[in-house]
Short mmCIF file of C-alpha atoms (C1' of nucleotides) in Angstrom, two decimals:
data_model
loop_
_atom_site.label_atom_id
_atom_site.label_comp_id
_atom_site.label_asym_id
_atom_site.label_seq_id
_atom_site.Cartn_x
_atom_site.Cartn_y
_atom_site.Cartn_z
CA UNK A 1 -0.47 -63.62 -218.63
CA UNK A 2 -2.45 -60.73 -220.55
CA UNK A 3 -3.22 -57.21 -219.39
CA UNK A 4 -6.93 -58.10 -219.54
CA UNK A 5 -6.73 -61.23 -217.34
CA UNK A 6 -4.34 -59.09 -215.03
CA UNK A 7 -6.91 -56.36 -214.95
CA UNK A 8 -9.43 -59.18 -213.93
CA UNK A 9 -7.69 -60.85 -211.11
CA UNK A 10 -7.29 -57.56 -209.73
CA UNK A 11 -10.91 -57.03 -209.74
CA UNK A 12 -12.17 -60.08 -208.61
CA UNK A 13 -9.81 -59.93 -205.96
CA UNK A 14 -12.36 -57.98 -204.10
CA UNK A 15 -16.09 -58.74 -204.91
CA UNK A 16 -17.64 -55.47 -204.03
CA UNK A 17 -15.33 -53.44 -206.92
CA UNK A 18 -16.16 -56.16 -208.87
CA UNK A 19 -20.06 -55.19 -208.90
CA UNK A 20 -19.08 -51.62 -208.85
CA UNK A 21 -17.45 -52.33 -212.06
CA UNK A 22 -19.96 -54.32 -213.65
CA UNK A 23 -22.53 -51.64 -212.25
CA UNK A 24 -20.21 -48.54 -214.16
CA UNK A 25 -20.92 -50.44 -217.35
CA UNK A 26 -24.68 -51.15 -216.76
CA UNK A 27 -25.16 -47.68 -215.96
CA UNK A 28 -23.68 -46.54 -218.94
CA UNK A 29 -26.45 -48.84 -220.72
CA UNK A 30 -28.99 -48.72 -218.76
CA UNK A 31 -32.46 -47.17 -220.24
CA UNK A 32 -34.40 -47.99 -222.80
CA UNK A 33 -32.75 -46.18 -225.78
CA UNK A 34 -29.23 -46.04 -225.00
CA UNK A 35 -28.40 -49.54 -226.69
CA UNK A 36 -30.46 -49.09 -230.16
CA UNK A 37 -28.37 -45.40 -230.33
CA UNK A 38 -25.16 -47.17 -229.75
CA UNK A 39 -26.10 -49.75 -232.27
CA UNK A 40 -26.74 -47.29 -235.09
CA UNK A 41 -23.63 -45.38 -234.36
CA UNK A 42 -21.53 -48.35 -234.61
CA UNK A 43 -21.66 -47.83 -238.53
CA UNK A 44 -20.49 -44.44 -238.41
CA UNK A 45 -21.39 -40.55 -237.58
CA UNK A 46 -24.86 -39.70 -237.91
CA UNK A 47 -26.76 -36.65 -237.74
CA UNK A 48 -29.92 -36.11 -235.18
CA UNK A 49 -32.58 -36.57 -237.69
CA UNK A 50 -30.82 -39.61 -239.45
CA UNK A 51 -30.71 -41.26 -235.85
CA UNK A 52 -34.18 -40.26 -235.08
CA UNK A 53 -35.38 -42.16 -238.56
CA UNK A 54 -32.69 -45.14 -237.64
CA UNK A 55 -34.37 -45.89 -234.44
CA UNK A 56 -38.02 -47.33 -234.18
CA UNK A 57 -40.19 -45.51 -232.14
CA UNK A 58 -37.78 -42.89 -230.41
CA UNK A 59 -39.16 -39.29 -229.74
CA UNK A 60 -36.76 -36.61 -230.19
CA UNK A 61 -36.96 -36.04 -226.85
CA UNK A 62 -35.79 -38.98 -225.92
CA UNK A 63 -33.20 -39.15 -228.74
CA UNK A 64 -31.65 -35.90 -227.06
CA UNK A 65 -32.03 -36.94 -223.33
CA UNK A 66 -29.97 -40.24 -224.29
CA UNK A 67 -27.26 -38.34 -226.34
CA UNK A 68 -26.53 -35.83 -223.90
CA UNK A 69 -26.40 -38.32 -221.23
CA UNK A 70 -24.18 -40.55 -223.39
CA UNK A 71 -22.02 -37.43 -224.11
CA UNK A 72 -21.24 -36.72 -220.61
CA UNK A 73 -20.33 -40.05 -219.97
CA UNK A 74 -17.84 -39.80 -222.95
CA UNK A 75 -19.50 -42.37 -225.19
CA UNK A 76 -20.37 -39.74 -227.74
CA UNK A 77 -18.62 -37.01 -229.42
CA UNK A 78 -20.77 -33.91 -231.06
CA UNK A 79 -19.56 -32.07 -233.62
CA UNK A 80 -21.48 -28.48 -234.91
CA UNK A 81 -20.73 -27.58 -238.33
CA UNK A 82 -21.39 -23.75 -239.05
CA UNK A 83 -23.35 -24.13 -242.09
CA UNK A 84 -26.99 -23.08 -242.65
CA UNK A 85 -29.06 -24.81 -241.20
CA UNK A 86 -26.62 -25.85 -238.86
CA UNK A 87 -25.62 -29.73 -239.23
CA UNK A 88 -24.42 -31.77 -235.97
CA UNK A 89 -23.30 -35.09 -236.30
CA UNK A 90 -22.58 -37.33 -233.58
CA UNK A 91 -19.70 -40.43 -233.66
CA UNK A 92 -18.75 -42.83 -230.72
CA UNK A 93 -15.74 -42.15 -229.39
CA UNK A 94 -12.95 -44.41 -228.24
CA UNK A 95 -14.49 -45.52 -224.85
CA UNK A 96 -17.51 -45.80 -227.21
CA UNK A 97 -16.24 -47.99 -229.76
CA UNK A 98 -14.41 -50.27 -226.84
CA UNK A 99 -17.79 -51.24 -225.78
CA UNK A 100 -18.32 -53.51 -228.86
CA UNK A 101 -15.90 -55.95 -226.70
CA UNK A 102 -18.78 -56.03 -224.02
CA UNK A 103 -21.81 -55.67 -226.54
CA UNK A 104 -20.25 -58.71 -228.65
CA UNK A 105 -20.13 -61.02 -225.35
CA UNK A 106 -23.72 -60.09 -224.39
CA UNK A 107 -25.13 -60.52 -227.85
CA UNK A 108 -23.35 -64.16 -227.35
CA UNK A 109 -24.78 -65.01 -224.26
CA UNK A 110 -27.94 -63.77 -224.95
CA UNK A 111 -28.36 -65.89 -228.18
CA UNK A 112 -27.41 -69.13 -226.40
CA UNK A 113 -29.48 -68.37 -223.52
CA UNK A 114 -32.34 -67.92 -225.61
CA UNK A 115 -31.80 -70.91 -227.72
CA UNK A 116 -31.70 -73.11 -223.69
CA UNK A 117 -34.66 -71.24 -222.66
CA UNK A 118 -36.35 -72.60 -225.99
CA UNK A 119 -35.38 -75.99 -225.63
CA UNK A 120 -36.54 -75.40 -221.86
CA UNK A 121 -33.13 -76.89 -220.61
CA UNK A 122 -33.60 -74.42 -217.80
CA UNK A 123 -31.08 -76.06 -215.52
CA UNK B 1 -12.75 -69.92 -236.16
CA UNK B 2 -14.15 -70.81 -233.01
CA UNK B 3 -17.81 -71.14 -232.06
CA UNK B 4 -17.61 -68.02 -230.55
CA UNK B 5 -16.79 -66.57 -233.38
CA UNK B 6 -19.36 -67.85 -235.83
CA UNK B 7 -21.95 -67.22 -233.45
CA UNK B 8 -20.84 -63.49 -233.28
CA UNK B 9 -20.34 -63.58 -237.14
CA UNK B 10 -23.85 -64.52 -237.67
CA UNK B 11 -25.35 -62.13 -234.83
CA UNK B 12 -23.72 -59.11 -236.23
CA UNK B 13 -24.77 -59.95 -239.99
CA UNK B 14 -28.24 -58.69 -238.67
CA UNK B 15 -27.84 -55.75 -236.25
CA UNK B 16 -31.64 -55.89 -235.35
CA UNK B 17 -31.09 -59.35 -234.07
CA UNK B 18 -27.74 -57.95 -232.25
CA UNK B 19 -29.29 -55.46 -230.33
CA UNK B 20 -32.33 -57.79 -229.51
CA UNK B 21 -29.41 -60.30 -228.29
CA UNK B 22 -27.77 -57.89 -226.40
CA UNK B 23 -31.15 -56.69 -225.06
CA UNK B 24 -32.00 -60.11 -223.34
CA UNK B 25 -28.75 -59.95 -221.61
CA UNK B 26 -29.40 -56.50 -220.17
CA UNK B 27 -33.24 -57.49 -219.47
CA UNK B 28 -31.65 -60.59 -217.16
CA UNK B 29 -29.64 -57.80 -215.22
CA UNK B 30 -31.94 -55.10 -215.07
CA UNK B 31 -33.03 -53.89 -211.82
CA UNK B 32 -31.09 -52.52 -208.91
CA UNK B 33 -30.43 -55.98 -207.34
CA UNK B 34 -29.85 -58.48 -209.69
CA UNK B 35 -26.19 -58.15 -209.60
CA UNK B 36 -25.50 -57.92 -206.34
CA UNK B 37 -27.58 -61.38 -206.23
CA UNK B 38 -25.81 -62.83 -208.76
CA UNK B 39 -22.39 -61.74 -207.18
CA UNK B 40 -23.11 -63.39 -204.11
CA UNK B 41 -24.26 -66.61 -205.56
CA UNK B 42 -20.95 -66.92 -207.53
CA UNK B 43 -19.17 -68.35 -204.36
CA UNK B 44 -21.65 -71.12 -203.83
CA UNK B 45 -25.14 -71.90 -202.47
CA UNK B 46 -26.63 -69.69 -199.99
CA UNK B 47 -29.99 -69.69 -197.75
CA UNK B 48 -32.40 -66.66 -198.11
CA UNK B 49 -31.07 -65.13 -194.71
CA UNK B 50 -27.48 -65.55 -195.38
CA UNK B 51 -28.23 -63.37 -198.83
CA UNK B 52 -29.89 -61.07 -196.89
CA UNK B 53 -27.12 -60.39 -194.76
CA UNK B 54 -24.56 -60.43 -197.37
CA UNK B 55 -26.16 -57.54 -199.87
CA UNK B 56 -26.31 -53.95 -198.25
CA UNK B 57 -29.04 -52.53 -197.56
CA UNK B 58 -31.63 -55.20 -199.58
CA UNK B 59 -35.13 -55.97 -198.01
CA UNK B 60 -36.68 -59.53 -197.99
CA UNK B 61 -39.10 -58.33 -200.18
CA UNK B 62 -36.82 -57.09 -202.88
CA UNK B 63 -34.58 -60.61 -202.44
CA UNK B 64 -37.49 -62.61 -202.66
CA UNK B 65 -39.09 -60.74 -206.27
CA UNK B 66 -35.74 -60.75 -207.43
CA UNK B 67 -35.03 -64.33 -206.84
CA UNK B 68 -38.27 -65.03 -208.52
CA UNK B 69 -37.28 -63.52 -211.72
CA UNK B 70 -34.00 -65.13 -211.88
CA UNK B 71 -35.39 -67.93 -211.16
CA UNK B 72 -37.98 -67.65 -213.84
CA UNK B 73 -35.15 -66.64 -216.09
CA UNK B 74 -33.29 -69.91 -215.32
CA UNK B 75 -30.47 -68.02 -213.79
CA UNK B 76 -31.18 -69.56 -210.32
CA UNK B 77 -32.01 -72.91 -208.61
CA UNK B 78 -34.06 -72.83 -205.82
CA UNK B 79 -33.86 -75.87 -203.45
CA UNK B 80 -36.18 -76.89 -200.44
CA UNK B 81 -35.09 -79.50 -197.62
CA UNK B 82 -37.98 -80.71 -195.54
CA UNK B 83 -36.09 -79.90 -192.30
CA UNK B 84 -37.91 -77.61 -189.33
CA UNK B 85 -38.03 -75.08 -190.30
CA UNK B 86 -37.55 -75.70 -193.35
CA UNK B 87 -34.17 -74.73 -195.20
CA UNK B 88 -34.25 -73.12 -198.81
CA UNK B 89 -31.29 -72.83 -200.57
CA UNK B 90 -30.41 -71.05 -203.91
CA UNK B 91 -27.76 -71.40 -206.30
CA UNK B 92 -26.56 -70.30 -209.88
CA UNK B 93 -27.93 -72.40 -212.76
CA UNK B 94 -25.48 -73.39 -215.54
CA UNK B 95 -26.86 -70.49 -217.41
CA UNK B 96 -26.18 -68.44 -214.42
CA UNK B 97 -22.87 -69.47 -214.09
CA UNK B 98 -22.02 -68.84 -217.85
CA UNK B 99 -23.19 -64.92 -217.28
CA UNK B 100 -19.45 -64.68 -215.47
CA UNK B 101 -17.87 -64.47 -218.86
CA UNK B 102 -19.79 -61.12 -219.85
CA UNK B 103 -19.78 -60.16 -216.05
CA UNK B 104 -16.01 -60.24 -216.89
CA UNK B 105 -15.57 -58.72 -219.86
CA UNK B 106 -18.02 -55.48 -218.29
CA UNK B 107 -16.19 -55.43 -215.32
CA UNK B 108 -12.82 -54.81 -217.06
CA UNK B 109 -14.48 -52.17 -219.35
CA UNK B 110 -15.68 -50.24 -216.09
CA UNK B 111 -12.66 -50.27 -214.77
CA UNK B 112 -10.74 -49.00 -217.77
CA UNK B 113 -13.81 -46.51 -218.42
CA UNK B 114 -13.25 -45.29 -215.10
CA UNK B 115 -9.78 -44.35 -215.23
CA UNK B 116 -9.94 -42.81 -218.52
CA UNK B 117 -12.98 -40.47 -217.32
CA UNK B 118 -10.51 -39.69 -213.87
CA UNK B 119 -7.87 -38.62 -216.42
CA UNK B 120 -10.34 -36.82 -218.53
CA UNK B 121 -9.45 -38.01 -221.36
CA UNK B 122 -12.82 -38.50 -222.83
CA UNK B 123 -12.35 -38.86 -226.56
"C1'" DC C 1 -36.95 -68.72 -191.11
"C1'" DC C 2 -38.82 -67.82 -195.32
"C1'" DG C 3 -41.50 -65.42 -197.61
"C1'" DA C 4 -46.52 -63.14 -199.51
"C1'" DA C 5 -49.70 -58.97 -199.63
"C1'" DT C 6 -50.84 -54.38 -199.16
"C1'" DC C 7 -49.97 -49.66 -199.74
"C1'" DC C 8 -47.58 -45.57 -201.53
"C1'" DG C 9 -43.83 -42.44 -203.64
"C1'" DT C 10 -40.67 -41.48 -206.98
"C1'" DG C 11 -38.80 -40.66 -211.31
"C1'" DG C 12 -38.04 -42.60 -216.31
"C1'" DG C 13 -40.30 -42.26 -220.20
"C1'" DG C 14 -44.25 -41.41 -223.72
"C1'" DA C 15 -47.21 -37.58 -226.09
"C1'" DT C 16 -47.47 -33.14 -227.76
"C1'" DA C 17 -46.61 -28.58 -229.03
"C1'" DC C 18 -43.44 -24.93 -229.41
"C1'" DT C 19 -38.48 -22.39 -230.71
"C1'" DG C 20 -34.03 -20.88 -232.88
"C1'" DC D 1 -33.09 -29.21 -239.04
"C1'" DA D 2 -31.96 -30.11 -233.92
"C1'" DG D 3 -33.49 -29.89 -230.21
"C1'" DT D 4 -37.14 -27.68 -225.25
"C1'" DA D 5 -40.97 -27.53 -222.37
"C1'" DT D 6 -44.70 -29.15 -220.15
"C1'" DC D 7 -47.92 -32.75 -218.94
"C1'" DC D 8 -49.23 -37.19 -217.36
"C1'" DC D 9 -48.82 -42.32 -216.74
"C1'" DC D 10 -47.17 -46.22 -214.71
"C1'" DA D 11 -43.78 -49.64 -213.09
"C1'" DC D 12 -39.75 -50.04 -210.11
"C1'" DG D 13 -38.78 -50.42 -205.85
"C1'" DG D 14 -39.27 -49.07 -200.20
"C1'" DA D 15 -41.58 -49.88 -195.84
"C1'" DT D 16 -44.57 -52.38 -193.31
"C1'" DT D 17 -47.57 -56.00 -191.84
"C1'" DC D 18 -49.12 -61.18 -192.12
"C1'" DG D 19 -48.66 -66.24 -192.75
"C1'" DG D 20 -46.68 -71.15 -192.97
#
DNA sequence: CCGAATCCGTGGGGATACTG
DNA sequence: CAGTATCCCCACGGATTCGG
């Protein structure tokens, strides 16, 4: 029995804890911009402006706010370089990178479900 | 290479599609109540009142609205029995049940991350 | 018992302008 | 370049009431 399976068994033994744990994950991803932000950082460090250009329609205000939240949640690491003008880089932490496992399963489910919905086999 | 891995490779080849697919999944789960509702239905069919009692603090209005959305999304099946008074049962569809794979990975990540956050090893 | 309809408050998020 | 400050709108969700 893998570590993953053991953890899972422990979680499912109490459904409310299960819900809480899933909610924790949902909260990290919630809002309109968290996902695109994490998405762009999956390919490596980026600067603020760079991210603003990468993510369609995001405003500086939103980018700033979301990055701050992600930093508080320990998903993103912010590094300031004392150049002139200052250069600030954002990158995913270990926790942030580990989200890819979750994101992958969500992506696969999303695609499968879209196919099912399109062929209207809804049951 | 498994079916899962093949699908995943296809998704990741285009990052915007990856984001879209994840967003689809997020949208199915979004809002305050979707998750608790799916959670209670994981253990089998339930009637409206039953669910209302199972889910702390939910109002009938919210339960009704969320169930309707979940039905539209093809996650929940609604069955009306012509008894007096009418008896209506809700259950997860195949798509709904298949969400458990995603939910499981989210739960495990949530727990791991909570542990990390508590020992304040945020990087 | 199972909802639908209505009213309403809160806050997430957009637009714009400004600072160090 | 890397953000803040301010204003404003509207969708989410709560409370309550009514109907089949």
